[in-house]
Short mmCIF file of C-alpha atoms in Angstrom, two decimals:
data_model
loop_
_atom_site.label_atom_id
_atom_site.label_comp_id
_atom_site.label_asym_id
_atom_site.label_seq_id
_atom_site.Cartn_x
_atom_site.Cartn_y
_atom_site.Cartn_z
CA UNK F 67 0.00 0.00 0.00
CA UNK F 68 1.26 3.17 -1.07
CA UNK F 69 2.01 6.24 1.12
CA UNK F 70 0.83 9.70 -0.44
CA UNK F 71 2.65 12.63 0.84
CA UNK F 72 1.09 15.74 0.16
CA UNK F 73 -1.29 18.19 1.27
CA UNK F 74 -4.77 17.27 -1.36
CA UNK F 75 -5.71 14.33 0.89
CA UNK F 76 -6.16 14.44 4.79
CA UNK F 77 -7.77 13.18 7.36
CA UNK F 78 -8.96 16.12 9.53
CA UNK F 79 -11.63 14.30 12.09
CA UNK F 80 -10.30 12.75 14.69
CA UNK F 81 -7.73 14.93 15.30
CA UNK F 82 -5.64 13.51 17.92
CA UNK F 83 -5.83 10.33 15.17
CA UNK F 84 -8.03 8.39 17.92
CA UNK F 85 -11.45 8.17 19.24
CA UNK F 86 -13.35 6.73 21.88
CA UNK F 87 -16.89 5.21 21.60
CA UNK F 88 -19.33 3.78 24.13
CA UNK F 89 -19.17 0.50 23.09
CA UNK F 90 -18.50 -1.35 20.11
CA UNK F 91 -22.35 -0.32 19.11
CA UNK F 92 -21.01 3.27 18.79
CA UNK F 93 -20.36 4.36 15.19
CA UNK F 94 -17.18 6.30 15.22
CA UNK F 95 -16.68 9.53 12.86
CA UNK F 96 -14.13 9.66 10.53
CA UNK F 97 -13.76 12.70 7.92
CA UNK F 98 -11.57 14.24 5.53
CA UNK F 99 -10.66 15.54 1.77
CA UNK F 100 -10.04 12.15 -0.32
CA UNK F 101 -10.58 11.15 -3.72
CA UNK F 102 -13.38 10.19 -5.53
CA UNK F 103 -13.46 6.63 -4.43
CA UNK F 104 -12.54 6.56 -0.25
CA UNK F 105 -12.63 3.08 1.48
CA UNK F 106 -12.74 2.95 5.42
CA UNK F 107 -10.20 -0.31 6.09
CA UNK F 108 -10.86 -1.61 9.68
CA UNK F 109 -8.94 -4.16 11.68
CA UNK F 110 -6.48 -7.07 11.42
CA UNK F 111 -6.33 -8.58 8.95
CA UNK F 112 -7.50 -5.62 7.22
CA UNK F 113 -11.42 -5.29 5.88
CA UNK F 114 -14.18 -2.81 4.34
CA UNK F 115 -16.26 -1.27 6.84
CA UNK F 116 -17.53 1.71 4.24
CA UNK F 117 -17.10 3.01 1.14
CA UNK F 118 -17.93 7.17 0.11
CA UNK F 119 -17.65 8.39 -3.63
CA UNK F 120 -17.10 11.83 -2.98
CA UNK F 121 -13.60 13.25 -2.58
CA UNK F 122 -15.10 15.04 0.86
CA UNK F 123 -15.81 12.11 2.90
CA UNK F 124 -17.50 11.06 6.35
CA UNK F 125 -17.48 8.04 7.42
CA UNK F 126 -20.33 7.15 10.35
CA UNK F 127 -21.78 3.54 10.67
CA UNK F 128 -21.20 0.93 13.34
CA UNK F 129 -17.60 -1.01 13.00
CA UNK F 130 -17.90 -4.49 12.08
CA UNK F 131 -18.11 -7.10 15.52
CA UNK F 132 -15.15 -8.97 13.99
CA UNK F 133 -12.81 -6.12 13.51
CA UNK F 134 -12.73 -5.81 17.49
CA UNK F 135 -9.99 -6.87 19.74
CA UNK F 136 -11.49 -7.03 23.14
CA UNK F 137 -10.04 -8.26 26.18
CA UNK F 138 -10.43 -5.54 29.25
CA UNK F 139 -12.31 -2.81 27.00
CA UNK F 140 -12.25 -3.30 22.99
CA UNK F 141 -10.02 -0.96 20.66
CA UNK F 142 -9.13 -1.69 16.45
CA UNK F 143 -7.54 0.18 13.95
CA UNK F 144 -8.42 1.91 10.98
CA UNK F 145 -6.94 3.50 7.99
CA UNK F 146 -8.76 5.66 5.20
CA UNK F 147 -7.55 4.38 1.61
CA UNK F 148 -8.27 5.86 -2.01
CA UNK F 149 -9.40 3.60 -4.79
CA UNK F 150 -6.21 3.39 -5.95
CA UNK F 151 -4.69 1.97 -2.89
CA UNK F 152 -3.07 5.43 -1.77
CA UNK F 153 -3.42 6.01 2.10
CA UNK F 154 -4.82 9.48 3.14
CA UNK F 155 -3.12 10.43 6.00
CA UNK F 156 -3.70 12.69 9.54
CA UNK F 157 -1.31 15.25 9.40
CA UNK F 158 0.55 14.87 12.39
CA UNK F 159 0.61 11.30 11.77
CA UNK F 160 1.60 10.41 8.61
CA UNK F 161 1.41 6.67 7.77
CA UNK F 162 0.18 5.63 10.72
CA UNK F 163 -3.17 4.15 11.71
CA UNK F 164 -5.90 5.53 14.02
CA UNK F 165 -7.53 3.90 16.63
CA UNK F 166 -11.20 3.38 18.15
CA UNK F 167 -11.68 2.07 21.61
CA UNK F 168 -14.08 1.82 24.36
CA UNK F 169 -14.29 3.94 26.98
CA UNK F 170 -13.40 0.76 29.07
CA UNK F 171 -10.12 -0.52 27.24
CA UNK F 172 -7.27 -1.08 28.66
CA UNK F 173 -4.41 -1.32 26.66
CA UNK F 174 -2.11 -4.44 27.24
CA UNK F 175 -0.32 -4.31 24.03
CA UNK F 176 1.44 -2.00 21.61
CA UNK F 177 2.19 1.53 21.23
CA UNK F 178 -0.45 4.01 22.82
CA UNK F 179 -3.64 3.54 21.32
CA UNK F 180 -6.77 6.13 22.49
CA UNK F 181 -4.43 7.99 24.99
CA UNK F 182 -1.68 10.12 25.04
CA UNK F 183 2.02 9.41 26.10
CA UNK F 184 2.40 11.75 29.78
CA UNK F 185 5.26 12.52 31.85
CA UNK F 186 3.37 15.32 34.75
CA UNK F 187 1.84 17.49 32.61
CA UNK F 188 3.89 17.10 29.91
CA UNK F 189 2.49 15.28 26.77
CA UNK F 190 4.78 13.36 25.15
CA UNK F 191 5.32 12.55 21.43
CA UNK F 192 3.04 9.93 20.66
CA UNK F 193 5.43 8.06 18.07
CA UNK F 194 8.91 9.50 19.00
CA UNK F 195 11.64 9.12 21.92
CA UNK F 196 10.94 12.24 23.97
CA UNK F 197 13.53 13.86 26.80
CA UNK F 198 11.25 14.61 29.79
CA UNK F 199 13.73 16.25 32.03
CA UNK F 200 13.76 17.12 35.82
CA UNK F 201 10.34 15.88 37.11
CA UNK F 202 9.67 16.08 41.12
CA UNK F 203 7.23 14.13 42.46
CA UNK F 204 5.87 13.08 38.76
CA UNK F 205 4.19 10.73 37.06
CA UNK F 206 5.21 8.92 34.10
CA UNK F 207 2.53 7.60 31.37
CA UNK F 208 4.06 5.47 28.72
CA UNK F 209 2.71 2.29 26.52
CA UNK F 210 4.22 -1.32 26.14
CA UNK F 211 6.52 0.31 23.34
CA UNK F 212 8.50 2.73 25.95
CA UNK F 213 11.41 2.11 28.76
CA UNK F 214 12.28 4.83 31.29
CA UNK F 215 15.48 6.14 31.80
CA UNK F 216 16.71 8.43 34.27
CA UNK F 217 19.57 9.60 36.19
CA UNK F 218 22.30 11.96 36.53
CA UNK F 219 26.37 11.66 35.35
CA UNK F 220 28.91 14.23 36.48
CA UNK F 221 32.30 14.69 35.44
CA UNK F 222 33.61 16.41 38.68
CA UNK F 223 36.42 13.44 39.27
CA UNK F 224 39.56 14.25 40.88
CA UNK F 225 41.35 17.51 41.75
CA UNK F 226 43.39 17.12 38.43
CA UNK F 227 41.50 15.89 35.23
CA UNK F 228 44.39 14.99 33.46
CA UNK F 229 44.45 12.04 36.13
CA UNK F 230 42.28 9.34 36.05
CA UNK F 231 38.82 9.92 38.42
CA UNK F 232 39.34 8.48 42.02
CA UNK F 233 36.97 6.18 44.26
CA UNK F 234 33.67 6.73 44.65
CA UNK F 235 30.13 6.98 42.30
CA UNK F 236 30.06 9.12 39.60
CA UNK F 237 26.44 8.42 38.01
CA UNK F 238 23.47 7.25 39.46
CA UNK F 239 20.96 5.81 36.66
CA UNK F 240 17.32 4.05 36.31
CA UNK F 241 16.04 2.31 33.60
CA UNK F 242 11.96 0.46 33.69
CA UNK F 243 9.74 -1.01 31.19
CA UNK F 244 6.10 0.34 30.99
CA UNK F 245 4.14 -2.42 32.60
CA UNK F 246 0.29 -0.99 32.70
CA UNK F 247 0.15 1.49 35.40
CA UNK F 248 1.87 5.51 35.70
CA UNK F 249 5.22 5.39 37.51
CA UNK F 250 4.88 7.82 40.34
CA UNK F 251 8.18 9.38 41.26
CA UNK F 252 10.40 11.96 41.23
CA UNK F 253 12.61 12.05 37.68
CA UNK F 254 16.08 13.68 36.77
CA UNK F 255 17.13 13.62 33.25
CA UNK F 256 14.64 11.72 32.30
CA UNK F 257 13.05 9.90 28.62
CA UNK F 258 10.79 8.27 27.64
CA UNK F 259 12.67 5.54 25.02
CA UNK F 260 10.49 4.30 22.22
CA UNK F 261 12.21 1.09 21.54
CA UNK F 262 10.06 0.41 18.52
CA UNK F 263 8.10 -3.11 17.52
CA UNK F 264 11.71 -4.63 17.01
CA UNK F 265 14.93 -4.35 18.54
CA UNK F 266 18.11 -5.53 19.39
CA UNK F 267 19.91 -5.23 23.22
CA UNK F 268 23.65 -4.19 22.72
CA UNK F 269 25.11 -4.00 26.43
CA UNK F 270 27.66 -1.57 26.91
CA UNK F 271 29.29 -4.58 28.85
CA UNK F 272 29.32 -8.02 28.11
CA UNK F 273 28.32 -8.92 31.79
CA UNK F 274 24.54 -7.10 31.30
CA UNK F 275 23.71 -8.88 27.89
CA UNK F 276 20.42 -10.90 27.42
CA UNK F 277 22.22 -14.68 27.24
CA UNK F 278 19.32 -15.29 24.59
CA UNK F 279 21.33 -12.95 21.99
CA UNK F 280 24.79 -14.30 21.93
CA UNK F 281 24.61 -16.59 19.17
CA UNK F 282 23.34 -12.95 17.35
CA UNK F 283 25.56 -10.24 18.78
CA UNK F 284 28.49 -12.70 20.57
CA UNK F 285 30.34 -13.45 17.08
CA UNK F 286 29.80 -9.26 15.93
CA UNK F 287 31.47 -8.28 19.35
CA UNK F 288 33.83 -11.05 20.25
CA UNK F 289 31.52 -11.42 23.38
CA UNK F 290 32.44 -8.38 25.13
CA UNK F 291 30.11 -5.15 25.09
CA UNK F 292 29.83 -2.48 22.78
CA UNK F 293 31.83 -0.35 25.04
CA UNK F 294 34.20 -2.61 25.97
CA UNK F 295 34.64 -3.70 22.19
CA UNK F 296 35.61 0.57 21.75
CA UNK F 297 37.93 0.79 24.23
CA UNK F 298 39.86 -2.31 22.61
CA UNK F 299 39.58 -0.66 19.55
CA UNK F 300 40.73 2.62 21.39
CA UNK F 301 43.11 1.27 23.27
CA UNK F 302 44.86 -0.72 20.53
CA UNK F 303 45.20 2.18 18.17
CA UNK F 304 46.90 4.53 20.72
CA UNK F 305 49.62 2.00 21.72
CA UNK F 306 49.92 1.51 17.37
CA UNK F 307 50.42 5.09 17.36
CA UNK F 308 52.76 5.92 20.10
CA UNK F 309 55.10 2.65 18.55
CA UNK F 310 54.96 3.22 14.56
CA UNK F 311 56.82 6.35 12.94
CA UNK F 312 54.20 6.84 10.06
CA UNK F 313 50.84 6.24 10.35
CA UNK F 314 49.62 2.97 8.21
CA UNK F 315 45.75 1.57 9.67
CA UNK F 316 45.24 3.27 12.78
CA UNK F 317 42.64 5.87 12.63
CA UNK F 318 42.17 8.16 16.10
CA UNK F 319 42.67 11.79 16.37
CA UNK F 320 46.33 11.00 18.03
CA UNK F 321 47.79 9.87 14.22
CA UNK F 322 48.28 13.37 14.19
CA UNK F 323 51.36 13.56 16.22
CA UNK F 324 54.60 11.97 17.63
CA UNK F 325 56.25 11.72 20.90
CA UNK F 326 52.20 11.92 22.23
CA UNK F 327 51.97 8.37 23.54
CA UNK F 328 49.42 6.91 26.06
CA UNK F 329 50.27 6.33 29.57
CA UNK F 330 49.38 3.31 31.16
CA UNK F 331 45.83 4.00 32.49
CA UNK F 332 43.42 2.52 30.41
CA UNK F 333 40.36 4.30 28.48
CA UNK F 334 37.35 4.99 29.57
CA UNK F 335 33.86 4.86 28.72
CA UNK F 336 31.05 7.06 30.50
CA UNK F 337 26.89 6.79 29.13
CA UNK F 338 25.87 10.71 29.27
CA UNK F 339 23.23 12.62 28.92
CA UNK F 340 23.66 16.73 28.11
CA UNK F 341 20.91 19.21 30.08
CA UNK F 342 19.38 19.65 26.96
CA UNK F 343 18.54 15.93 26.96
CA UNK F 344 20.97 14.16 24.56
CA UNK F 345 21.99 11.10 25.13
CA UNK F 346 25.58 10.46 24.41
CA UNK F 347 28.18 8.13 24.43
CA UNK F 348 31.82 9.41 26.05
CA UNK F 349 35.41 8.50 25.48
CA UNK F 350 37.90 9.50 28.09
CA UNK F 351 41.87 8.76 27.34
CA UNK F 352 45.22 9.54 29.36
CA UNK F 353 48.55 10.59 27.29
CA UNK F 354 51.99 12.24 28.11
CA UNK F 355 53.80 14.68 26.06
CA UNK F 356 56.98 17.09 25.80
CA UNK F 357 58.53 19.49 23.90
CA UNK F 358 60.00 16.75 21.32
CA UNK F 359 56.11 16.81 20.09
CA UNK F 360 56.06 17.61 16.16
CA UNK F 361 54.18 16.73 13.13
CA UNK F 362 53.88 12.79 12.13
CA UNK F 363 55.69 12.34 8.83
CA UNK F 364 53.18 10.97 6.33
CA UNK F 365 50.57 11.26 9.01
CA UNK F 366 47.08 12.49 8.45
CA UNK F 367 48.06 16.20 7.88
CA UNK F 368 45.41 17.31 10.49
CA UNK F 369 46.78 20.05 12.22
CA UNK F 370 45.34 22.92 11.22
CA UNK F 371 47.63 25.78 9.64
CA UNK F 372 47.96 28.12 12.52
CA UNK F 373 49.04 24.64 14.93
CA UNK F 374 51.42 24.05 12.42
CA UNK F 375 52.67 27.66 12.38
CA UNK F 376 52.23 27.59 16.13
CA UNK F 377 55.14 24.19 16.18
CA UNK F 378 57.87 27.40 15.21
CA UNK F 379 56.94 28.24 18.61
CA UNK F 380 58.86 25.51 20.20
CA UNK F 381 62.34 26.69 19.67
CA UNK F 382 63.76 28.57 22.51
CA UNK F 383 60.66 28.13 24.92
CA UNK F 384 63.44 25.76 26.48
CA UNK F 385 62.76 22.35 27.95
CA UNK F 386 58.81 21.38 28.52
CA UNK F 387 59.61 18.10 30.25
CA UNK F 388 57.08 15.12 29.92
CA UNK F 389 53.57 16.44 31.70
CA UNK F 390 50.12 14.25 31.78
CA UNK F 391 47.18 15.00 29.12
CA UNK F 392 43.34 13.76 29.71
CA UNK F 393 41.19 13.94 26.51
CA UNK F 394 37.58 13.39 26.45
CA UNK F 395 34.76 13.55 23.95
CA UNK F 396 30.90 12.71 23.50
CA UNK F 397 28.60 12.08 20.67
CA UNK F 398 24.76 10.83 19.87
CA UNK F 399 24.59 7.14 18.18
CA UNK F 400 22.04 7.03 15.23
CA UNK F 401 21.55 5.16 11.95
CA UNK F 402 21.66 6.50 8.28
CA UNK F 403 21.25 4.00 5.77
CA UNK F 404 20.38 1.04 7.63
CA UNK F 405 24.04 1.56 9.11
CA UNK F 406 25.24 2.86 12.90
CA UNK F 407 26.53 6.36 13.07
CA UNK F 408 28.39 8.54 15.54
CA UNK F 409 28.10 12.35 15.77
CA UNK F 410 30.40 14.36 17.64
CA UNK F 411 29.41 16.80 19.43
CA UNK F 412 32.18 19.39 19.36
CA UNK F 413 31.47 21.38 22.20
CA UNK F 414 32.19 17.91 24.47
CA UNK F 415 35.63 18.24 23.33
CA UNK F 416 37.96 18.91 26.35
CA UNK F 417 41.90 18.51 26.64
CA UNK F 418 43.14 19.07 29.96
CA UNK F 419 46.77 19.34 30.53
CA UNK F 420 49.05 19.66 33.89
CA UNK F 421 50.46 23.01 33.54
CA UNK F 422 54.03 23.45 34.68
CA UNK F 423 55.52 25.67 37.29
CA UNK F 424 55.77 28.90 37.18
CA UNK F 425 59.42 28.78 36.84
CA UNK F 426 58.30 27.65 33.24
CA UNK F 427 56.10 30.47 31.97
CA UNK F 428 56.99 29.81 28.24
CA UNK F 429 55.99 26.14 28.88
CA UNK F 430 52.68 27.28 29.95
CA UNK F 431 52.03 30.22 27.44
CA UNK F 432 53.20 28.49 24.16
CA UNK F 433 53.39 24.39 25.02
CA UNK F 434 50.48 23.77 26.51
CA UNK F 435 47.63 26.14 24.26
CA UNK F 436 49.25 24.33 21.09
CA UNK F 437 49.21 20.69 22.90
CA UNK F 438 45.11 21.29 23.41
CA UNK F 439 44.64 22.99 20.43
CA UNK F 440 46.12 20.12 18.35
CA UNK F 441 44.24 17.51 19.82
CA UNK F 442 41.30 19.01 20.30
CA UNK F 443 41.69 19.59 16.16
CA UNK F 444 42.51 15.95 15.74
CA UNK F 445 39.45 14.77 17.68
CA UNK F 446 37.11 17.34 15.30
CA UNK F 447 38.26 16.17 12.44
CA UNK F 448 38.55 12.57 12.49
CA UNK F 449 36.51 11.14 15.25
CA UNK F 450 33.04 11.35 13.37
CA UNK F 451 34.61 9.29 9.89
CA UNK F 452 36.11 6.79 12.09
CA UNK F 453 34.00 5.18 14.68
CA UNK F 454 31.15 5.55 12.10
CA UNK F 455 33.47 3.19 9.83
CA UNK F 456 33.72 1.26 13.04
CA UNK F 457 30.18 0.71 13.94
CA UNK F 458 29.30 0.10 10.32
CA UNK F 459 32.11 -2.28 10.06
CA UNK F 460 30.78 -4.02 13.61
CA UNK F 461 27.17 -4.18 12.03
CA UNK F 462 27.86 -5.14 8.60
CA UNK F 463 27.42 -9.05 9.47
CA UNK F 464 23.76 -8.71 11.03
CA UNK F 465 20.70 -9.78 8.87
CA UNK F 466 18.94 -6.56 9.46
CA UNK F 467 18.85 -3.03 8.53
CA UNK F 468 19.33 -0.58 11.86
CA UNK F 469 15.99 1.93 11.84
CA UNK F 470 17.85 4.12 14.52
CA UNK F 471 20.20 3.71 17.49
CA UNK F 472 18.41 4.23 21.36
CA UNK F 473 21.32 4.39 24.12
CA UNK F 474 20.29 4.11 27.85
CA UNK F 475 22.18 3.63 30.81
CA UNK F 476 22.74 0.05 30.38
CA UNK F 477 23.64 -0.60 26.79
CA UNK F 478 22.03 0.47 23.27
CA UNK F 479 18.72 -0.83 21.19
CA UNK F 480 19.54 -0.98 18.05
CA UNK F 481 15.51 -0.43 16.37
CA UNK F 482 15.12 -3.11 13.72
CA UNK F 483 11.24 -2.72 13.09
CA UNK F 484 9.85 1.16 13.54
CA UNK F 485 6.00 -0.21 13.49
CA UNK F 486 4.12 -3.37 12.78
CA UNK F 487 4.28 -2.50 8.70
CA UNK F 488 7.88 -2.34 9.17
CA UNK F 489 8.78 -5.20 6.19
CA UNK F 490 11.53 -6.59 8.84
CA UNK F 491 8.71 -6.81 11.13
CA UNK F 492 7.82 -10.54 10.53
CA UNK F 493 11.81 -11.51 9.51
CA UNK F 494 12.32 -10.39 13.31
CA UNK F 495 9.80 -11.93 14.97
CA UNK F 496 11.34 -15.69 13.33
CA UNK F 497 14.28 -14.23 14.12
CA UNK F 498 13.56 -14.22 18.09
CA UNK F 499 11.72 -17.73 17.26
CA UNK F 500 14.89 -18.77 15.91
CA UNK F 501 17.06 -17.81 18.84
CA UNK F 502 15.35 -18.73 21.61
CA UNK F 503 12.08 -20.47 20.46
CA UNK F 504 10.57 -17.01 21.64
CA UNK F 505 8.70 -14.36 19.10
CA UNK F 506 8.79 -12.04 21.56
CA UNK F 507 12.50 -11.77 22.42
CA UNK F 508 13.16 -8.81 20.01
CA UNK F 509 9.40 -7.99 18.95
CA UNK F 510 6.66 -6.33 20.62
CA UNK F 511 3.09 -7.24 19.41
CA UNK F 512 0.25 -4.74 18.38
CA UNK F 513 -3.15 -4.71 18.01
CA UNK F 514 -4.35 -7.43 15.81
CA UNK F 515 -1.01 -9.34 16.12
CA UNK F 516 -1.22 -10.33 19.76
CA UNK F 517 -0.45 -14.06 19.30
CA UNK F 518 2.89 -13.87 21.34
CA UNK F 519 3.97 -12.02 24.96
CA UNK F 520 7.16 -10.11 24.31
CA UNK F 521 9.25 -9.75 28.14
CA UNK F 522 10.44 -6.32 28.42
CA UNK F 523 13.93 -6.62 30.17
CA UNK F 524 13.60 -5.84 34.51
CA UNK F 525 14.17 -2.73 36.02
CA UNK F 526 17.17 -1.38 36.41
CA UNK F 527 19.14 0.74 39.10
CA UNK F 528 22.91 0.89 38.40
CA UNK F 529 25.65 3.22 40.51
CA UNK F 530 28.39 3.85 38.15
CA UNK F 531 32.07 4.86 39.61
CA UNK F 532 33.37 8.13 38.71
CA UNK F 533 35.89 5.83 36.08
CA UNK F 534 32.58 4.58 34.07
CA UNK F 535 33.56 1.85 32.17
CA UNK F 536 37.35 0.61 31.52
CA UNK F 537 39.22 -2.45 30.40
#
C-alpha cells in the first residue's frame, strides 16, 4: 500500500488520530478531503467497513463485531484508503493508523492507542523518543513500546583531570519497562525511550547482555560489550600510534602527532546525557607529552595551519619536560542508511593538561595552548569518519537493517522494526523464534497481532564509579 505525501488528501476528524466510543455499538466519525473513491479499512487482517464516492468524505456507521480486539475494553484500527490503494493520511501522523476504543479498554499491548504518552503534565510525542527532564514528584505515562530512563552523570572526578577519576560513584541511573500502570516518582534527566516493535539489546558490557542474543551479537562483538569492544579498539590504536613512525591503519585523532603516547591508564567509557537531553556516548583517554612533540611524517596532515605555524613556537621556549594529558569527547549514536553512526558533538571536546611551574612560563604560554589545540583539532576532524566506519564495520554481518540507534544507561537498542508495517517486522519476529524459540524476544506485538507475549527486560538501578567503564 502506497504512502501519499502531500497536502490534497487528509484526514482532519479525529484529530488527535483516535477516538473513543461507548461500546462497540457506537459508530465512530471519521472525515476528511479524499478522492473520488474513499474506502474505510478496519482491523487485522484488514477489511471494508464503508465506502464514500465523494472526494469530501464522512465516514459514520457501526464497525464491524469482527474487527474488534477485546479483552479488558475493545479498541481496532483503521486507515482511510483511495481507490487506488493510496493512504490518506492525519497530518501529524503520517502513515500511521488511528484507533477506536471503548471507553473501558485497557491497553495491554502495543504503542499508545486512544491515549496520550504523559510525563506530569507534559504530553509526550506519541510516536517518538521524547527527553522529559527534571520531574519532582511526577508521574510517568508510557505504553508497552517505551522504557524509562533516568539519572544523573557528572564529570567532577579528581582535583586534576588529566588524572584518572578516584573512588567513589560518579552516576546514578534508572532504567523500567512500561508495565500498565503511571510510575509515580520523582525524575532527573529523564526519557521516555520508544524502543520500537523490534529491537536488538547491545550492552555496553558483556556482563549485562540478554544470554538469549549471543549466538546474534556474541560473534559481531567477540563477546564483550559495545563499550568494551571501543575501548579495545581505542586502546589498541593509541599503543599503534605511540610505537609506529608513520601512520599505516590506525585511525584516532592522536595519528596526528609523535612523541604523544598513552600512559598506562586505560580508556574509559562514560553513558551521558547533556541538560538539553541528549543522550551520548563518552570516550575519556590519558597521554603524556613534551617538547619533542612535532608533526607525524606521512601522518594524516590534520593540524590545522595556525598549529602548524604555532610548532615554530617551540624553539627557545626551552625544555617542557614530559607532563600528563586527559582527553575526552561525547557524541549521539544514530543510523543513516540502515548503518550505525556517531556524531560528535564538538562542544564535548575537552583537553586538559598539567600546567608546569611557574618557573616555566613559556611552557605554559606556548606548550600547553598548542598541545590542546592540536588535539582538540585531531578529535574534530577525524573522530566522526572513524567510529562511524567502526560501527558500520561491527554491524555489517547482522541480517537486518538498523531503523535508529536508542542508548540508555545500560547498553544500546539498536531499532530493527519502527511499526508493525515495518517489512523486517515478521523476519524479526522468526528471528527471536529462531534464537530462543521465543517471538517475543526482540518484537513487541500490536493490536491485531497479539499471538505472542514479548518480556520487556527488569528494572534497572545501576551506581556507576566516577571511572565509568574501563578495560
Amino acid at each position: 500500500m502506497l504512502l501519499l505525501v502531500c497536502g490534497c488528501y487528509e484526514i482532519s476528524h479525529p484529530a488527535k488520530g483516535y477516538q473513543i466510543v461507548q461500546n462497540v455499538l457506537e459508530a465512530p466519525v471519521i472525515a476528511g478531503t479524499g478522492a473520488s473513491q474513499n474506502l474505510l479499512m478496519v482491523g487485522s487482517p484488514w477489511q471494508l467497513a464503508e465506502q464514500v464516492d465523494q472526494e469530501k468524505f464522512i465516514f459514520f456507521r457501526r464497525l464491524p463485531f469482527s474487527a474488534w480486539k477485546c479483552e479488558t475494553g475493545c479498541a481496532t484500527r483503521l486507515q482511510v484508503v483511495t481507490g487506488d490503494g493510496l493512504t490518506i493520511y492525519h497530518d501529524e501522523r503520517i502513515g500511521q493508523d488511528m484507533h477506536v476504543c471503548t471507553v473501558d479498554y485497557v491497553q495491554t499491548v502495543g504503542r499508545v492507542h486512544c491515549r496520550e504518552r504523559r510525563a506530569g503534565e507534559l504530553v509526550l510525542d506519541r510516536q517518538q523518543t521524547t527527553f522529559i527532564g527534571d520531574l519532582p514528584d511526577a508521574y510517568w505515562e508510557g505504553d508497552w513500546f517505551s522504557r524509562l530512563t533516568s539519572g544523573r552523570h557528572s564529570w567532577t572526578q579528581t582535583n586534576d583531570p588529566w588524572h584518572p577519576a578516584e573512588d567513589g560513584i560518579g552516576a546514578e541511573w534508572r532504567e523500567e519497562p512500561w508495565t500498565g500502570e503511571p510510575v509515580v516518582d520523582s525524575f532527573e534527566g529523564a526519557h521516555n525511550v520508544d524502543l520500537g516493535a523490534c529491537a536488538v539489546f547491545i550492552p555496553w558490557k558483556w556482563a549485562d547482555r540478554d544470554p538469549r542474543l549471543d549466538a546474534m551479537i556474541g560473534p559481531m562483538l567477540g563477546e564483550r560489550g559495545l563499550a568494551e569492544f571501543t575501548l579495545d579498539e581505542l586502546d589498541d590504536a593509541r599503543a599503534a600510534s605511540a610505537s609506529q613512525s608513520e601512520t599505516q591503519d590506525v585511525a584516532w585523532f592522536f595519528d596526528a602527532f609523535t612523541n604523544l603516547w598513552p600512559r598506562d591508564i586505560p580508556s574509559e567509557f562514560h553513558y551521558h546525557v547533556k541538560d538539553t537531553g541528549e543522550r551520548q556516548a563518552c570516550l575519556r583517554s590519558y597521554f603524556a607529552t613534551n617538547t619533542t612533540l612535532r608533526a607525524r611524517p606521512g601522518g594524516w596532515n590534520i593540524i590545522a595551519e595556525a598549529i602548524v605555524g604555532g610548532l615554530a613556537q617551540l624553539f627557545g621556549i626551552g625544555d617542557c619536560r614530559t607532563h600528563p594529558i586527559s582527553v575526552r569527547f561525547c557524541g549521539e549514536l544514530g543510523a543513516r542508511d540502515g548503518a550505525p553512526t556517531f556524531t560528535l558533538d564538538e562542544s564535548s571536546v575537552t583537553v586538559e593538561m598539567e600546567p608546569y611551574s611557574r618557573f616555566k612560563p613559556s611552557c605554559n604560554r606556548s606548550f600547553v595552548p598548542l598541545v590542546k589545540e592540536g588535539l582538540a583539532s585531531g578529535v574534530e576532524e577525524l573522530t566522526d569518519a572513524v567510529i562511524t566506519e567502526q560501527l558500520a564495520a561491527l554491524a555489517s554481518g547482522l541480517p537486518f537493517e538498523i531503523r535508529r540507534i536508542e542508548p540508555t544507561p545500560s547498553g544500546a537498542y539498536f531499532v530493527v522494526a519502527r511499526d508493525y508495517r515495518d517489512r523486517q517486522y515478521e523476519a524479526m519476529k522468526l528471528a527471536g523464534e529462531a534464537l530462543a524459540d521465543d517471538p517475543g524476544l526482540l518484537c513487541r506485538p500490536e493490536l491485531g497481532d497479539s499471538d505472542f507475549v514479548h518480556r520487556n527486560r527488569e528494572p534497572i538501578h545501576v551506581l556507576v564509579p566516577k571511572r565509568g567503564i574501563f578495560r
